[in-house]
mmCIF file with all atom_site columns, C-alpha atoms in Angstrom:
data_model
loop_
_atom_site.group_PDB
_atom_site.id
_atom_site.type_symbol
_atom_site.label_atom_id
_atom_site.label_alt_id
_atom_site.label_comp_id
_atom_site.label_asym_id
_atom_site.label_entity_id
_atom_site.label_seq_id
_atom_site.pdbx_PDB_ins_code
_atom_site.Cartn_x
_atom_site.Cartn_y
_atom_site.Cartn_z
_atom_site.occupancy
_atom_site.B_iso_or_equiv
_atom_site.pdbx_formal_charge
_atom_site.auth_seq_id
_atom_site.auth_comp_id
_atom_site.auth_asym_id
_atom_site.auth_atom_id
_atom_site.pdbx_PDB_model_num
ATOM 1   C CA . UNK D 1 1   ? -4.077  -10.770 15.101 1.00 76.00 ? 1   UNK D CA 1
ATOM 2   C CA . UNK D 1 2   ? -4.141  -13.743 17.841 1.00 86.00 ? 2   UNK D CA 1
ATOM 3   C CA . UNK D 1 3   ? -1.667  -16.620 18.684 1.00 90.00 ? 3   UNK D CA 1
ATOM 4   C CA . UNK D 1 4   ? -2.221  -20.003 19.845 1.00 93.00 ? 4   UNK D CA 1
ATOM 5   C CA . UNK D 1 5   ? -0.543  -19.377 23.825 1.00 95.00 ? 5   UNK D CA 1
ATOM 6   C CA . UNK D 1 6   ? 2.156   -22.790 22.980 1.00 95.00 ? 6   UNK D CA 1
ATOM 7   C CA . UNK D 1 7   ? 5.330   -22.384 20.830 1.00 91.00 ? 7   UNK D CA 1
ATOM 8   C CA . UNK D 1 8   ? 4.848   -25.423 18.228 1.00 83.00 ? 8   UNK D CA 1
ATOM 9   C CA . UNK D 1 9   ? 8.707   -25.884 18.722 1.00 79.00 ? 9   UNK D CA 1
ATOM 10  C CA . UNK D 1 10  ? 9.889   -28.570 21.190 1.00 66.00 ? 10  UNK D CA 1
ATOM 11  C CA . UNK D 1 11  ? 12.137  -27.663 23.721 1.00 73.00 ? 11  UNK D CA 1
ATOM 12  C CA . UNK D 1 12  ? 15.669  -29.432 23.236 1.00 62.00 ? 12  UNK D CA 1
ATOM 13  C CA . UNK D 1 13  ? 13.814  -31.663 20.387 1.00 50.00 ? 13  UNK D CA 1
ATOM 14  C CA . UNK D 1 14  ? 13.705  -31.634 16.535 1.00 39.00 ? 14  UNK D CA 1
ATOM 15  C CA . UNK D 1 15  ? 11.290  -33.503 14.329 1.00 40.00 ? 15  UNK D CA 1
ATOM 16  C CA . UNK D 1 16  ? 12.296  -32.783 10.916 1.00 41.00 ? 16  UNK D CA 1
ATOM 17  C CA . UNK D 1 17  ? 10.493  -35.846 9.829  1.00 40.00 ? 17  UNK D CA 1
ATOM 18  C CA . UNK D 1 18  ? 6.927   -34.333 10.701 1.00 39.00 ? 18  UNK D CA 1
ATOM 19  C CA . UNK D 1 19  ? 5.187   -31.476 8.787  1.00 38.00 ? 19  UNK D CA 1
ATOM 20  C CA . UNK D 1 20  ? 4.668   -28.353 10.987 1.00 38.00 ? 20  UNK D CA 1
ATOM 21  C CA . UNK D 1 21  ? 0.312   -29.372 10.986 1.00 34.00 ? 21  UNK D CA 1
ATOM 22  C CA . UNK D 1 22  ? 1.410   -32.622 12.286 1.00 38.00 ? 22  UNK D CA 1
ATOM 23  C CA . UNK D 1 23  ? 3.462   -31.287 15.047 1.00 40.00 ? 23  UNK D CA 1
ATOM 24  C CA . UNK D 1 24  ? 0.316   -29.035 16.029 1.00 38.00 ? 24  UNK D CA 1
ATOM 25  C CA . UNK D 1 25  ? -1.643  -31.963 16.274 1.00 37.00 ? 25  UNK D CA 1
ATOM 26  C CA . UNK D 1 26  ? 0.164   -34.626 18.100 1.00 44.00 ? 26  UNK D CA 1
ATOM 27  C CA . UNK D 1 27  ? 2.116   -32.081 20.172 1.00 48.00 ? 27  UNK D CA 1
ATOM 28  C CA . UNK D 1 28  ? 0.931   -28.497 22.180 1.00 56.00 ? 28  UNK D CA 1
ATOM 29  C CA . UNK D 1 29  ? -2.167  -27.529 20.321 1.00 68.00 ? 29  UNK D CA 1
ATOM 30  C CA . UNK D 1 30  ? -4.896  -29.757 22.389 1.00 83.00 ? 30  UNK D CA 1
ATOM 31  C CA . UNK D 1 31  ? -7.839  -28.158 24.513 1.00 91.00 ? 31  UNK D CA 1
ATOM 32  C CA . UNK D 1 32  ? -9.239  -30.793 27.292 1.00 91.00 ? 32  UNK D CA 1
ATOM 33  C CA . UNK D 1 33  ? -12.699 -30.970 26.651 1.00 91.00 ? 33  UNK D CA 1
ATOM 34  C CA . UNK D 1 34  ? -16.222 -31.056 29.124 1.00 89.00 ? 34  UNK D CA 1
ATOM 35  C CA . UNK D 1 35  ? -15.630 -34.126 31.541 1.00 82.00 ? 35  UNK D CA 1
ATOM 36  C CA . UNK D 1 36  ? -11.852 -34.686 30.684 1.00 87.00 ? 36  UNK D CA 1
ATOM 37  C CA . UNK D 1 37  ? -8.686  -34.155 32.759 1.00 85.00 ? 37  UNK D CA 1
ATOM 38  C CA . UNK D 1 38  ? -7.770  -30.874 32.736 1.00 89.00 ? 38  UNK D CA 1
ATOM 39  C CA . UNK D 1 39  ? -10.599 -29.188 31.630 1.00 93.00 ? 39  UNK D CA 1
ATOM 40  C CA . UNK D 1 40  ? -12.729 -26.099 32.424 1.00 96.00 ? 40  UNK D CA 1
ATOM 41  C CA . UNK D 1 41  ? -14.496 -26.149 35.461 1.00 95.00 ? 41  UNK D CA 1
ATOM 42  C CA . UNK D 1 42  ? -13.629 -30.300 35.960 1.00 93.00 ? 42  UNK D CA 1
ATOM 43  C CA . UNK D 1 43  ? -14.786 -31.554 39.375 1.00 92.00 ? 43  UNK D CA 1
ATOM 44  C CA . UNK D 1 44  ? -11.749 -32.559 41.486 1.00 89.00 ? 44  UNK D CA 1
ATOM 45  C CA . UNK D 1 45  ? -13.817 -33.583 44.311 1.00 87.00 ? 45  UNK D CA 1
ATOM 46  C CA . UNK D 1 46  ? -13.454 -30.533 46.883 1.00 87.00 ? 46  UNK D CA 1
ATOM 47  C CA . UNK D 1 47  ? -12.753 -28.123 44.262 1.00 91.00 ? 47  UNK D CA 1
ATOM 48  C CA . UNK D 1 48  ? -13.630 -27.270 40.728 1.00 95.00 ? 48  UNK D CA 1
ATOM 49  C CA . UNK D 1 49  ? -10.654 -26.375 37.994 1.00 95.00 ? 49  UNK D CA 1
ATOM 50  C CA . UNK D 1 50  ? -10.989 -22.446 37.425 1.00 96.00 ? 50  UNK D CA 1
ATOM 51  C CA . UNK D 1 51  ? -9.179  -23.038 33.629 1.00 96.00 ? 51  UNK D CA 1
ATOM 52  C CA . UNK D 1 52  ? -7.774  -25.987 30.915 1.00 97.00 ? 52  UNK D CA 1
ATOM 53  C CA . UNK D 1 53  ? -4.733  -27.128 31.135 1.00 95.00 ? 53  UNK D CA 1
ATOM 54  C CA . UNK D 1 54  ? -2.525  -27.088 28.027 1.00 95.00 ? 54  UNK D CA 1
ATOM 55  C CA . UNK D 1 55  ? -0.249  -30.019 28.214 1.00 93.00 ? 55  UNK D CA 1
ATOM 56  C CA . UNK D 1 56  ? 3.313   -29.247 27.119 1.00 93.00 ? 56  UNK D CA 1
ATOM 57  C CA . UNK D 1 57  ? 7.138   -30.413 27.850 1.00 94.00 ? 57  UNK D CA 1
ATOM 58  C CA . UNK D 1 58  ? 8.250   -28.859 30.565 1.00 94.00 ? 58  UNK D CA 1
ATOM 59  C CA . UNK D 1 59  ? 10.218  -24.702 29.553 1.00 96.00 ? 59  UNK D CA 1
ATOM 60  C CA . UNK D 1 60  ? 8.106   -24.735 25.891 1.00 96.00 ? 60  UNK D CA 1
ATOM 61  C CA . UNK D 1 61  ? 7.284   -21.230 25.452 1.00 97.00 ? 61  UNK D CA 1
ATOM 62  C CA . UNK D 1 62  ? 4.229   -19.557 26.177 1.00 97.00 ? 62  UNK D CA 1
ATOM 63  C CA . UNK D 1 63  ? 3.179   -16.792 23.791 1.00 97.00 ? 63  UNK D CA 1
ATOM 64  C CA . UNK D 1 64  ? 0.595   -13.504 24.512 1.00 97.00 ? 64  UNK D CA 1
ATOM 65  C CA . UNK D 1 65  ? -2.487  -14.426 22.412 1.00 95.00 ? 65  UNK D CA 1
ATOM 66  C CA . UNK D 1 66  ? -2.994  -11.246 21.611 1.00 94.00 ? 66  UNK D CA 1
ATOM 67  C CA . UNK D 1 67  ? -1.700  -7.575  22.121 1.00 96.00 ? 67  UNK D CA 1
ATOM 68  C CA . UNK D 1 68  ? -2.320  -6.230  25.617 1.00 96.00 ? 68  UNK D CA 1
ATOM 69  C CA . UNK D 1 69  ? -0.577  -5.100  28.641 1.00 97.00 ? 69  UNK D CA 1
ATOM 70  C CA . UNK D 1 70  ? 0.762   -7.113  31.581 1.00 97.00 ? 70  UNK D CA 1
ATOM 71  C CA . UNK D 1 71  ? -1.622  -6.095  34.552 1.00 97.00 ? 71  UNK D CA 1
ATOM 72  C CA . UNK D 1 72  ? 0.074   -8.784  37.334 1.00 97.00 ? 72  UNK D CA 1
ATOM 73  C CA . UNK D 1 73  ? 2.594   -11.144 37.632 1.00 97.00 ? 73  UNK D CA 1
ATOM 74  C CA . UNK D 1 74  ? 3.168   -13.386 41.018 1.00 96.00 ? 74  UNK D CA 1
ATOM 75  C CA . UNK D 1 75  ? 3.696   -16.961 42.605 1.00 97.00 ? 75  UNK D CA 1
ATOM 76  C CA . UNK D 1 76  ? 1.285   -19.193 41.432 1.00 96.00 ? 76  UNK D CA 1
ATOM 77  C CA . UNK D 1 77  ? 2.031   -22.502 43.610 1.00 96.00 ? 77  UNK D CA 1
ATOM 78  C CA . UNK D 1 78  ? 4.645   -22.884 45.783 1.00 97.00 ? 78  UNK D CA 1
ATOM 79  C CA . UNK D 1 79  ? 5.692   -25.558 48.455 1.00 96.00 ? 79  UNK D CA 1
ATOM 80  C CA . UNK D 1 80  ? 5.747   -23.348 51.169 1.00 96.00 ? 80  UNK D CA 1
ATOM 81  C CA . UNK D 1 81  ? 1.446   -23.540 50.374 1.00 95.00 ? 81  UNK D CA 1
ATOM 82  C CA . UNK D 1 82  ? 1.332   -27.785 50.198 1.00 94.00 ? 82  UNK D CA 1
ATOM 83  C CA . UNK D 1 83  ? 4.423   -29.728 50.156 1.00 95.00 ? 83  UNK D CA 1
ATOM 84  C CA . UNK D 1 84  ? 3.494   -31.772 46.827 1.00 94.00 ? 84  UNK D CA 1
ATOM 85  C CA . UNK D 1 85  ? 3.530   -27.975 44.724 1.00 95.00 ? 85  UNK D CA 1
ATOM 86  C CA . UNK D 1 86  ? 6.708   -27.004 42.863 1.00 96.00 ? 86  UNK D CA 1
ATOM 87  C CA . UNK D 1 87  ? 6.863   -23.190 42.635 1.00 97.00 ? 87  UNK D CA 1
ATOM 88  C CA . UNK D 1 88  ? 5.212   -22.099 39.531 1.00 98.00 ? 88  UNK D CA 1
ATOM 89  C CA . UNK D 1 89  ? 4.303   -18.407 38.480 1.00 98.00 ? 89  UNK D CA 1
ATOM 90  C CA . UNK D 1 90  ? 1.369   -16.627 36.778 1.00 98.00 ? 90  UNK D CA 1
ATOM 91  C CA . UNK D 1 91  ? 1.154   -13.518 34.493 1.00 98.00 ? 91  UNK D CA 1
ATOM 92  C CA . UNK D 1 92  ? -1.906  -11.965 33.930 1.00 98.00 ? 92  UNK D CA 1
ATOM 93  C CA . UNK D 1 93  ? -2.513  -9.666  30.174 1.00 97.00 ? 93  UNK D CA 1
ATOM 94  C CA . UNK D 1 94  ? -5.518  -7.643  29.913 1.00 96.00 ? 94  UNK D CA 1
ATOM 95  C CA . UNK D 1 95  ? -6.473  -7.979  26.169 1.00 91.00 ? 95  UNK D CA 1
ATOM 96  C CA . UNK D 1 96  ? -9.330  -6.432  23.944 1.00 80.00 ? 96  UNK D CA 1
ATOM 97  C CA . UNK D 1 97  ? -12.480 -5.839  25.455 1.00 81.00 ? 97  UNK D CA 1
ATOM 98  C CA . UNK D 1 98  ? -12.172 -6.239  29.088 1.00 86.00 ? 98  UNK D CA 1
ATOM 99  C CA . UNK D 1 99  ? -10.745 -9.480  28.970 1.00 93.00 ? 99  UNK D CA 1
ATOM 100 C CA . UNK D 1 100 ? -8.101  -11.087 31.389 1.00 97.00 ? 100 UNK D CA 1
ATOM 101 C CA . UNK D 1 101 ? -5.844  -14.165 30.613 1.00 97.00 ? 101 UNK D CA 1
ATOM 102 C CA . UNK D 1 102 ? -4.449  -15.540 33.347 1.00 97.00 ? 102 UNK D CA 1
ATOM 103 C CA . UNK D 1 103 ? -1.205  -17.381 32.171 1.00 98.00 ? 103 UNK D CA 1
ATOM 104 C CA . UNK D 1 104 ? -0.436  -19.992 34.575 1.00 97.00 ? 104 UNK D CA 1
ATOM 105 C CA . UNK D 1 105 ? 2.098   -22.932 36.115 1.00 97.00 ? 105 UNK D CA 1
ATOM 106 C CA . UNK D 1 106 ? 4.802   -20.983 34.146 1.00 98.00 ? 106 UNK D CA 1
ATOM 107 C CA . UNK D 1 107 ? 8.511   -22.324 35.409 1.00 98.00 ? 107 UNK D CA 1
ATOM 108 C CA . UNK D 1 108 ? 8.932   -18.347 34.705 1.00 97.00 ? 108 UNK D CA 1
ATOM 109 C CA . UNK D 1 109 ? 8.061   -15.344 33.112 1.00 98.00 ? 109 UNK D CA 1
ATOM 110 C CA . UNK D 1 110 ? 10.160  -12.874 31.021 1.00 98.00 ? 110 UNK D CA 1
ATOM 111 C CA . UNK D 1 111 ? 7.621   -9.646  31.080 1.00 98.00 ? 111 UNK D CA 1
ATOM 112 C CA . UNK D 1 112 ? 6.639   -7.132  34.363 1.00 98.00 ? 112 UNK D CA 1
ATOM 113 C CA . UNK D 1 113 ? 3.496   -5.213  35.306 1.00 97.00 ? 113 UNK D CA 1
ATOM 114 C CA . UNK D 1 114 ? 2.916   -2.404  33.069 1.00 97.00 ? 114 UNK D CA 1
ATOM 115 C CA . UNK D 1 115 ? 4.131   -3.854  29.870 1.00 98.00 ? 115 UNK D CA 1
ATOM 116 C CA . UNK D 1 116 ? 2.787   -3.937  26.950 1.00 97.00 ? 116 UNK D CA 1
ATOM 117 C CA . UNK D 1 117 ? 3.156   -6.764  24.719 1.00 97.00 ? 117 UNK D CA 1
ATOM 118 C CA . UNK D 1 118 ? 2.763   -7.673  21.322 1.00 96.00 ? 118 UNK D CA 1
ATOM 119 C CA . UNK D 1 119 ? 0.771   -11.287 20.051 1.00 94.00 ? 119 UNK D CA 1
ATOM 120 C CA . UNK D 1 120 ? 3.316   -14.090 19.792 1.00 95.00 ? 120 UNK D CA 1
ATOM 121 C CA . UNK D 1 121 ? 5.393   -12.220 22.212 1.00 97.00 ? 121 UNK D CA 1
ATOM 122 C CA . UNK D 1 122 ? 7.566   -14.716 24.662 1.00 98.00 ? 122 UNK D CA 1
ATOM 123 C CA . UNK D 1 123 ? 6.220   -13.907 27.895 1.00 98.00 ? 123 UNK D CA 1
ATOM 124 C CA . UNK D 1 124 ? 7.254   -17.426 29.886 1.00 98.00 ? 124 UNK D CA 1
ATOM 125 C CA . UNK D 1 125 ? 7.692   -21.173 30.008 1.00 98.00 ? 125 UNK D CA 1
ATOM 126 C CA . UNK D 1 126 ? 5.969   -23.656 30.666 1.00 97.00 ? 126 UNK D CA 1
ATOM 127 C CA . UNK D 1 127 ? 5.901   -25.377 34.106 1.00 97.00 ? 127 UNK D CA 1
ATOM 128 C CA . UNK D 1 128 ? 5.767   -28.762 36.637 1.00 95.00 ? 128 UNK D CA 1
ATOM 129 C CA . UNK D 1 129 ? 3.191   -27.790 39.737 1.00 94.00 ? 129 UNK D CA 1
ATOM 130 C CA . UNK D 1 130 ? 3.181   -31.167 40.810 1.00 94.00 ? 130 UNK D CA 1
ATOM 131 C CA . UNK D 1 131 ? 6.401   -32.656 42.994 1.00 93.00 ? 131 UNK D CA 1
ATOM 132 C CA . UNK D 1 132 ? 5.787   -36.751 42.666 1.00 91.00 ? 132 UNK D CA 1
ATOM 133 C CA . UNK D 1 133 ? 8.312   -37.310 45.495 1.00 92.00 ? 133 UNK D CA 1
ATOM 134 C CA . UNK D 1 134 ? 6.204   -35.395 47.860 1.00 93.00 ? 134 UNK D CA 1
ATOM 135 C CA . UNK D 1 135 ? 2.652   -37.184 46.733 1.00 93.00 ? 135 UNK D CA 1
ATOM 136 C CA . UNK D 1 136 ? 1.393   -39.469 49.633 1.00 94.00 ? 136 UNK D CA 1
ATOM 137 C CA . UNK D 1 137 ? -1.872  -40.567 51.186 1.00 93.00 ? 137 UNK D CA 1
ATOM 138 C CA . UNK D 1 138 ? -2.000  -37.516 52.921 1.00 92.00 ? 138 UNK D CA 1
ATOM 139 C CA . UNK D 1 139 ? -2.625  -36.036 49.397 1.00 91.00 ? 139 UNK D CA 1
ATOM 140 C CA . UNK D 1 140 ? -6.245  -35.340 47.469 1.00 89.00 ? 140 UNK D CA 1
ATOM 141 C CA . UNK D 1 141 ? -7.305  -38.156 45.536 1.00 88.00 ? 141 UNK D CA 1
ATOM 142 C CA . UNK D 1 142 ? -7.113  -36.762 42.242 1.00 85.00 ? 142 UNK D CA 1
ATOM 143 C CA . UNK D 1 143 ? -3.494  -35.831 43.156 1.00 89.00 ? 143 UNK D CA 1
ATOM 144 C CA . UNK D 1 144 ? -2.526  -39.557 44.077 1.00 90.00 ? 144 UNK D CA 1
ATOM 145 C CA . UNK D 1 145 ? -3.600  -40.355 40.994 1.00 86.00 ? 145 UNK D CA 1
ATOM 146 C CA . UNK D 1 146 ? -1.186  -38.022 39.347 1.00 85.00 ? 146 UNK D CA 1
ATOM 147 C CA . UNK D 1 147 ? 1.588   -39.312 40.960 1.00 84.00 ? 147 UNK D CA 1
ATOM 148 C CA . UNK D 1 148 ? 4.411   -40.092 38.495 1.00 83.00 ? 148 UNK D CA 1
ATOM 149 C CA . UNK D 1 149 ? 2.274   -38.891 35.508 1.00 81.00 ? 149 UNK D CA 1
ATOM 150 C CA . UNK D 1 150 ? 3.124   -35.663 36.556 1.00 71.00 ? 150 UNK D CA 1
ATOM 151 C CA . UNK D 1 151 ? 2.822   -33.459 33.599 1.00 82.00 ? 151 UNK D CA 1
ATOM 152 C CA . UNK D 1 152 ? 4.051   -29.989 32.541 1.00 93.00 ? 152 UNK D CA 1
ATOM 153 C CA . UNK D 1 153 ? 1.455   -27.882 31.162 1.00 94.00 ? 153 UNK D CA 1
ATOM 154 C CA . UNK D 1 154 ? 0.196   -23.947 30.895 1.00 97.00 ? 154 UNK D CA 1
ATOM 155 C CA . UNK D 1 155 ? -3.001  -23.546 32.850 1.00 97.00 ? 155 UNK D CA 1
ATOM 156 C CA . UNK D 1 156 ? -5.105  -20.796 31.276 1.00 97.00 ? 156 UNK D CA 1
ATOM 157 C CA . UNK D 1 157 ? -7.988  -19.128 32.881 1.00 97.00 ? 157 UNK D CA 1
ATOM 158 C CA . UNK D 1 158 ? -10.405 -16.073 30.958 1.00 97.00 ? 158 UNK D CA 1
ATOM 159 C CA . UNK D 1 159 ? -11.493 -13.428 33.065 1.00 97.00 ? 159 UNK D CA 1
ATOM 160 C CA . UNK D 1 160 ? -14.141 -10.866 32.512 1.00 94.00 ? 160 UNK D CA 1
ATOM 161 C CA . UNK D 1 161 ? -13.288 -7.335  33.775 1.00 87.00 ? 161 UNK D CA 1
ATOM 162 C CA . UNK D 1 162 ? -11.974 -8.093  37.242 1.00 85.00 ? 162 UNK D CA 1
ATOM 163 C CA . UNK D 1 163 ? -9.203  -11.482 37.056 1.00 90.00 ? 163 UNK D CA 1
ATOM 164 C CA . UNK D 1 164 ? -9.152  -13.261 40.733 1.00 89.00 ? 164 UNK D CA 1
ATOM 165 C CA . UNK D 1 165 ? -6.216  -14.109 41.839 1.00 89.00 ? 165 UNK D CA 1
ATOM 166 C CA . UNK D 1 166 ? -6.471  -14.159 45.760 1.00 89.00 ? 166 UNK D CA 1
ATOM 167 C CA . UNK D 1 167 ? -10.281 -15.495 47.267 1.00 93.00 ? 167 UNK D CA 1
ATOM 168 C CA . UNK D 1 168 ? -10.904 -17.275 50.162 1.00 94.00 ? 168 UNK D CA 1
ATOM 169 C CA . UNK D 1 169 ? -11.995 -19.974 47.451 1.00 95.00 ? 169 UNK D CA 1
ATOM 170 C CA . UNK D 1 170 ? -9.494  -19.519 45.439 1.00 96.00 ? 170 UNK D CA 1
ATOM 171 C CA . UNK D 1 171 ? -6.157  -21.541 45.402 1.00 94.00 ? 171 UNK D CA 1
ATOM 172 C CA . UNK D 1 172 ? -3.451  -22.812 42.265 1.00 93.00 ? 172 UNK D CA 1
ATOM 173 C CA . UNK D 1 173 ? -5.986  -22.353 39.872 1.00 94.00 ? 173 UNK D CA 1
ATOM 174 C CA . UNK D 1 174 ? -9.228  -23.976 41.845 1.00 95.00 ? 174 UNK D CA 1
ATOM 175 C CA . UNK D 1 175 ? -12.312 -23.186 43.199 1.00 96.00 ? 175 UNK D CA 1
ATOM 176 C CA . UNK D 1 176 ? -13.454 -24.137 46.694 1.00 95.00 ? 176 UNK D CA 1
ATOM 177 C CA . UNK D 1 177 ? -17.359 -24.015 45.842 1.00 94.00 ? 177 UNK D CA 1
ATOM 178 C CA . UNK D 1 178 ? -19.931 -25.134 43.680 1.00 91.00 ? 178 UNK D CA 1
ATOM 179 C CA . UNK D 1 179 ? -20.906 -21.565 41.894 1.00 94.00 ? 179 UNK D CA 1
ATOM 180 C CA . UNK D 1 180 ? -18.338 -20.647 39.646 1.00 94.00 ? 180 UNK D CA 1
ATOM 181 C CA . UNK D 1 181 ? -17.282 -16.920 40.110 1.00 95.00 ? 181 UNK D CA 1
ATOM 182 C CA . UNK D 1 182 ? -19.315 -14.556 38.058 1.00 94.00 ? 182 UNK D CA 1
ATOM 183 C CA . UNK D 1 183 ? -16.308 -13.323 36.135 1.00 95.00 ? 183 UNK D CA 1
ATOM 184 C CA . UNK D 1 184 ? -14.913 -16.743 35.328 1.00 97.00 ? 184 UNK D CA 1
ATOM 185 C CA . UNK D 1 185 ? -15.345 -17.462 31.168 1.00 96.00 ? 185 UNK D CA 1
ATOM 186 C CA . UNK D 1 186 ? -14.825 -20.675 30.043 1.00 96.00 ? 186 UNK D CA 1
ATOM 187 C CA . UNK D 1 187 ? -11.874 -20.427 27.598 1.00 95.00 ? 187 UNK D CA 1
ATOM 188 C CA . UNK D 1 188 ? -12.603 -23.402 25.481 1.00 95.00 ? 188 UNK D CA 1
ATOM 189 C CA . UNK D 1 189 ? -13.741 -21.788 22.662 1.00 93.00 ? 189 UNK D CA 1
ATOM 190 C CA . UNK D 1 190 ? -11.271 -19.113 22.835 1.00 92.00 ? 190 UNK D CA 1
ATOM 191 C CA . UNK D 1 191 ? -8.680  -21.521 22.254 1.00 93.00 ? 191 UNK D CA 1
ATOM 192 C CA . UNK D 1 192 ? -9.836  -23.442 19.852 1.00 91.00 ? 192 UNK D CA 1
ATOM 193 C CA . UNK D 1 193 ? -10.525 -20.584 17.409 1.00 88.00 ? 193 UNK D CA 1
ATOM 194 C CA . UNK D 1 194 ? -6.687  -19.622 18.190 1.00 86.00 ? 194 UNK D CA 1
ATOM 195 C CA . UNK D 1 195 ? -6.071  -23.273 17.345 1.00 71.00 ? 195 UNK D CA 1
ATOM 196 C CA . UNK D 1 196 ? -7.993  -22.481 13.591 1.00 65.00 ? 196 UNK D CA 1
ATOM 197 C CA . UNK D 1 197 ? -6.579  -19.231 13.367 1.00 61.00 ? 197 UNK D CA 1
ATOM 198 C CA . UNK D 1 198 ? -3.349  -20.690 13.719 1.00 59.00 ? 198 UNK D CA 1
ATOM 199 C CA . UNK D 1 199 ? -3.852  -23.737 11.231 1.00 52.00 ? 199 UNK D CA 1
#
């Protein structure tokens, strides 16, 4: 059995107006497609984006997909890294088959290495990376552009057998090169048969 990563409930919010399909659809159940912001390996200028961002109000709660076992858990961005960050945190579930999900730009996590979990299983919240107050012309482009749009979403990366979470190329979910890692997998797909599976 999977689950889609996003709780379909709001946090602090009720909408007992909408069916529970339309909910899905207007609210945390949206995969960025090729070319759009947010999505798999988007060109940011000087870096590539490493998974898709799942846009989300800020402490929703993020779900294991599927049963697995927590292999890592750490600081995803932080301030102390660039100034415009808020601190954010990842957990990383090895799942069937070799397969990594990186569970990212969480405001916090609920689950430690070693344990297993179970598919719908609360394992965090969602997250802000970006601090608006702090974005300046010092800043990438693609982050001026962001400032005061700044949105809360889970960034989810699919890794095959090995998950990278610390590469000279690596940094807050981006890529510092053209060729993607080897061991990168695009997750679009992924998600969007959760999304079915889910309907």
């Amino acid at each position: 059995m999977t689950r889609w990563p996003l709780s379909s409930e709001t946090p602090g919010q009720i909408f007992p107006e909408k069916t529970a399909l339309e909910k899905q659809i207007s609210g945390n159940f949206r995969v960025p497609q090729k070319g759009e912001a947010g999505s798999f390996w988007e060109s940011r200028g000087d870096r590539f984006h490493c998974g898709v961002d799942l846009y989300a109000p800020e402490n929703t709660e993020v779900l294991s997909i599927e049963d697995g076992v927590v292999v890592e858990t750490g600081m995803m961005t932080s301030p102390e890294i660039l100034p415009y960050w808020n601190l954010t945190y990842y957990v990383i579930i090895e799942h069937s088959q070799g397969m990594f999900c990186k569970y990212g730009e969480l405001a916090g996590f609920t689950v430690r290495k070693g344990d297993s979990t179970k598919s719908g299983q609360l394992i965090g919240y969602v997250g802000t990376v970006l601090n608006s107050e702090k974005i300046d012309e010092s800043c990438p482009l693609y982050i001026q552009k962001l400032k005061n749009k700044n949105p809360s979403m889970l960034h989810f990366e699919l890794w095959k057998n090995h998950p990278i979470t610390t590469h000279i190329n690596y940094l807050g979910g981006n890529w510092f090169a053209e060729e993607k890692p080897e061991n990168l997998r695009n997750p679009t797909r992924y998600l969007e048969s959760l999304y079915v599976e889910t309907l």
